[in-house]
Amino acid sequence: MQLDKFEEWLRELRREDDLLVGELQIPFLDQEEPIEVCFVGQEGAVTEAQMSTLRSYLGRLDDLHQKAVERIFTEYQATVETYREAFREWKDDPDENAPYICAPEELASLLVYQTMFVPSSREVGTFGMGFWAKWEVEHGVGLRFEEWQITESGENSVHFQFE
């Protein structure tokens, strides 16, 4: 997104419960679909910290996405046998749903970036990333960042639960 259109984009956010939500085209692996950006817990307007987080995030995409992909890849490698066994038990093809992969970039066919959550009560650099994952369709994958570092990873709910 061009930053000169940022203010216009903010004015067009839609309200969903206690969220302000908009869509952005964010490059992630080979993904072409937009993600939802959700601003959490504000009183009808995006806070300065939330705006700063999103602006800075957009300027750091390569670095932040590389951290995300590497973390997800590492955890996938550590758990792939468990998923493969579950797919065998369910009579599904483990090579289709939880294949062996050798490099983080191979997650492109297995993972879709869906949602970014930006809480209002936190410092700049705090946000969550939520993913649909072929090997974990029910729970997905989530990452929480604080001060631009991954502080927690797990199922999708991790990316929107801030204490």
Tab-separated table of C-alpha atoms in Angstrom:
chain	number	residue	atom	x	y	z
A	1	MET	CA	0.000	0.000	0.000
A	2	GLN	CA	1.241	3.442	-0.802
A	3	LEU	CA	1.520	5.465	2.360
A	4	ASP	CA	-0.127	8.468	0.685
A	5	LYS	CA	-3.332	6.378	0.521
A	6	PHE	CA	-3.012	5.197	4.134
A	7	GLU	CA	-5.327	7.853	5.581
A	8	GLU	CA	-7.982	7.087	2.962
A	9	TRP	CA	-7.711	3.365	3.728
A	10	LEU	CA	-8.133	4.073	7.466
A	11	ARG	CA	-11.349	6.056	6.828
A	12	GLU	CA	-12.801	3.090	4.925
A	13	LEU	CA	-12.335	0.520	7.719
A	14	ARG	CA	-15.482	-1.407	8.635
A	15	ARG	CA	-16.648	-2.109	12.181
A	16	GLU	CA	-17.008	-5.737	13.290
A	17	ASP	CA	-17.863	-6.019	16.992
A	18	ASP	CA	-14.922	-4.400	18.819
A	19	LEU	CA	-12.699	-4.418	15.720
A	20	LEU	CA	-11.999	-2.033	12.895
A	21	VAL	CA	-11.187	-4.152	9.833
A	22	GLY	CA	-9.741	-3.512	6.398
A	23	GLU	CA	-8.132	-5.576	3.685
A	24	LEU	CA	-4.591	-5.144	2.407
A	25	GLN	CA	-2.619	-6.871	-0.281
A	26	ILE	CA	0.412	-8.097	1.668
A	27	PRO	CA	2.980	-10.253	-0.164
A	28	PHE	CA	3.699	-13.455	1.767
A	29	LEU	CA	5.442	-16.369	0.077
A	30	ASP	CA	3.453	-16.843	-3.156
A	31	GLN	CA	0.164	-15.575	-1.737
A	32	GLU	CA	-1.932	-13.259	-3.868
A	33	GLU	CA	-5.064	-12.955	-1.730
A	34	PRO	CA	-5.436	-9.926	0.569
A	35	ILE	CA	-5.322	-10.315	4.334
A	36	GLU	CA	-7.639	-8.749	6.891
A	37	VAL	CA	-6.004	-6.191	9.150
A	38	CYS	CA	-7.907	-5.948	12.435
A	39	PHE	CA	-7.400	-3.124	14.899
A	40	VAL	CA	-8.485	-4.423	18.290
A	41	GLY	CA	-10.017	-2.702	21.301
A	42	GLN	CA	-10.150	0.930	20.302
A	43	GLU	CA	-13.026	3.357	20.920
A	44	GLY	CA	-14.034	3.842	17.292
A	45	ALA	CA	-10.684	5.008	15.948
A	46	VAL	CA	-7.273	3.508	15.292
A	47	THR	CA	-4.729	4.623	17.895
A	48	GLU	CA	-1.431	6.294	17.057
A	49	ALA	CA	0.451	3.204	18.288
A	50	GLN	CA	-1.643	0.965	16.015
A	51	MET	CA	-1.030	3.232	13.035
A	52	SER	CA	2.689	3.310	13.787
A	53	THR	CA	2.781	-0.468	14.104
A	54	LEU	CA	1.096	-0.959	10.734
A	55	ARG	CA	3.233	1.638	8.968
A	56	SER	CA	6.428	0.177	10.399
A	57	TYR	CA	5.262	-3.366	9.624
A	58	LEU	CA	4.727	-2.398	5.984
A	59	GLY	CA	8.277	-1.030	5.908
A	60	ARG	CA	9.729	-4.212	7.454
A	61	LEU	CA	7.791	-6.866	5.541
A	62	ASP	CA	10.790	-8.785	4.240
A	63	ASP	CA	12.459	-9.130	7.632
A	64	LEU	CA	9.268	-9.860	9.594
A	65	HIS	CA	7.954	-12.350	7.065
A	66	GLN	CA	11.313	-14.126	6.945
A	67	LYS	CA	11.187	-14.508	10.752
A	68	ALA	CA	7.615	-15.792	10.516
A	69	VAL	CA	8.370	-18.318	7.774
A	70	GLU	CA	11.479	-19.599	9.546
A	71	ARG	CA	9.606	-20.039	12.849
A	72	ILE	CA	6.682	-21.833	11.209
A	73	PHE	CA	9.083	-24.027	9.209
A	74	THR	CA	11.040	-24.995	12.342
A	75	GLU	CA	7.880	-25.923	14.204
A	76	TYR	CA	6.464	-27.752	11.201
A	77	GLN	CA	9.658	-29.809	10.913
A	78	ALA	CA	9.434	-30.686	14.617
A	79	THR	CA	5.814	-31.884	14.387
A	80	VAL	CA	5.388	-33.189	10.826
A	81	GLU	CA	5.564	-36.861	11.867
A	82	THR	CA	2.682	-36.382	14.314
A	83	TYR	CA	0.559	-34.796	11.590
A	84	ARG	CA	1.515	-37.454	9.046
A	85	GLU	CA	0.465	-40.203	11.440
A	86	ALA	CA	-2.870	-38.469	12.090
A	87	PHE	CA	-3.545	-38.206	8.355
A	88	ARG	CA	-2.764	-41.906	7.949
A	89	GLU	CA	-5.254	-42.737	10.731
A	90	TRP	CA	-7.912	-40.564	9.040
A	91	LYS	CA	-7.226	-42.341	5.733
A	92	ASP	CA	-5.960	-39.096	4.171
A	93	ASP	CA	-2.755	-38.790	2.183
A	94	PRO	CA	0.043	-37.496	4.444
A	95	ASP	CA	2.132	-36.592	1.397
A	96	GLU	CA	-0.658	-34.259	0.281
A	97	ASN	CA	-1.542	-32.725	3.668
A	98	ALA	CA	1.722	-32.821	5.610
A	99	PRO	CA	4.524	-33.438	3.121
A	100	TYR	CA	8.172	-33.524	3.973
A	101	ILE	CA	9.737	-30.223	2.995
A	102	CYS	CA	13.375	-29.153	3.005
A	103	ALA	CA	13.202	-25.352	2.958
A	104	PRO	CA	10.991	-22.646	4.484
A	105	GLU	CA	9.905	-21.430	1.030
A	106	GLU	CA	8.206	-24.796	0.445
A	107	LEU	CA	5.527	-23.731	2.937
A	108	ALA	CA	4.000	-21.624	0.129
A	109	SER	CA	1.694	-24.421	-0.988
A	110	LEU	CA	0.733	-25.334	2.590
A	111	LEU	CA	0.121	-21.987	4.280
A	112	VAL	CA	-2.083	-18.924	3.701
A	113	TYR	CA	-1.625	-15.658	5.595
A	114	GLN	CA	-5.147	-14.568	6.536
A	115	THR	CA	-5.212	-12.039	9.357
A	116	MET	CA	-3.124	-9.456	11.164
A	117	PHE	CA	-4.348	-8.304	14.598
A	118	VAL	CA	-3.040	-5.054	16.075
A	119	PRO	CA	-4.074	-4.452	19.712
A	120	SER	CA	-4.629	-0.930	21.027
A	121	SER	CA	-3.204	-1.392	24.498
A	122	ARG	CA	0.334	-2.273	23.479
A	123	GLU	CA	3.539	-0.694	22.310
A	124	VAL	CA	4.506	-0.205	18.687
A	125	GLY	CA	5.711	-3.510	17.237
A	126	THR	CA	3.031	-5.651	18.896
A	127	PHE	CA	0.759	-7.581	16.555
A	128	GLY	CA	-0.318	-11.063	15.585
A	129	MET	CA	-0.280	-12.995	12.326
A	130	GLY	CA	-2.856	-15.728	11.672
A	131	PHE	CA	-2.605	-18.444	9.032
A	132	TRP	CA	-4.639	-21.242	7.519
A	133	ALA	CA	-2.403	-24.320	7.335
A	134	LYS	CA	-3.020	-27.417	5.222
A	135	TRP	CA	-1.602	-29.664	7.936
A	136	GLU	CA	-3.675	-27.978	10.660
A	137	VAL	CA	-6.978	-26.994	9.035
A	138	GLU	CA	-8.943	-26.989	12.296
A	139	HIS	CA	-6.659	-24.803	14.427
A	140	GLY	CA	-4.420	-23.004	11.946
A	141	VAL	CA	-1.144	-21.350	12.918
A	142	GLY	CA	-0.628	-18.118	14.814
A	143	LEU	CA	2.321	-15.934	15.747
A	144	ARG	CA	2.495	-13.103	18.264
A	145	PHE	CA	5.083	-10.362	17.881
A	146	GLU	CA	6.128	-7.933	20.606
A	147	GLU	CA	8.757	-5.286	19.956
A	148	TRP	CA	9.087	-6.799	16.459
A	149	GLN	CA	10.143	-10.215	17.828
A	150	ILE	CA	8.126	-13.439	17.837
A	151	THR	CA	7.152	-14.057	21.453
A	152	GLU	CA	4.720	-16.920	20.958
A	153	SER	CA	3.672	-19.350	18.266
A	154	GLY	CA	1.071	-22.052	18.135
A	155	GLU	CA	-2.423	-22.426	16.833
A	156	ASN	CA	-4.249	-19.520	15.197
A	157	SER	CA	-5.734	-18.198	18.463
A	158	VAL	CA	-2.241	-17.121	19.579
A	159	HIS	CA	-2.318	-14.239	17.111
A	160	PHE	CA	-5.330	-12.470	18.631
A	161	GLN	CA	-4.998	-13.190	22.356
A	162	PHE	CA	-3.153	-10.347	24.016
A	163	GLU	CA	-3.042	-10.062	27.818
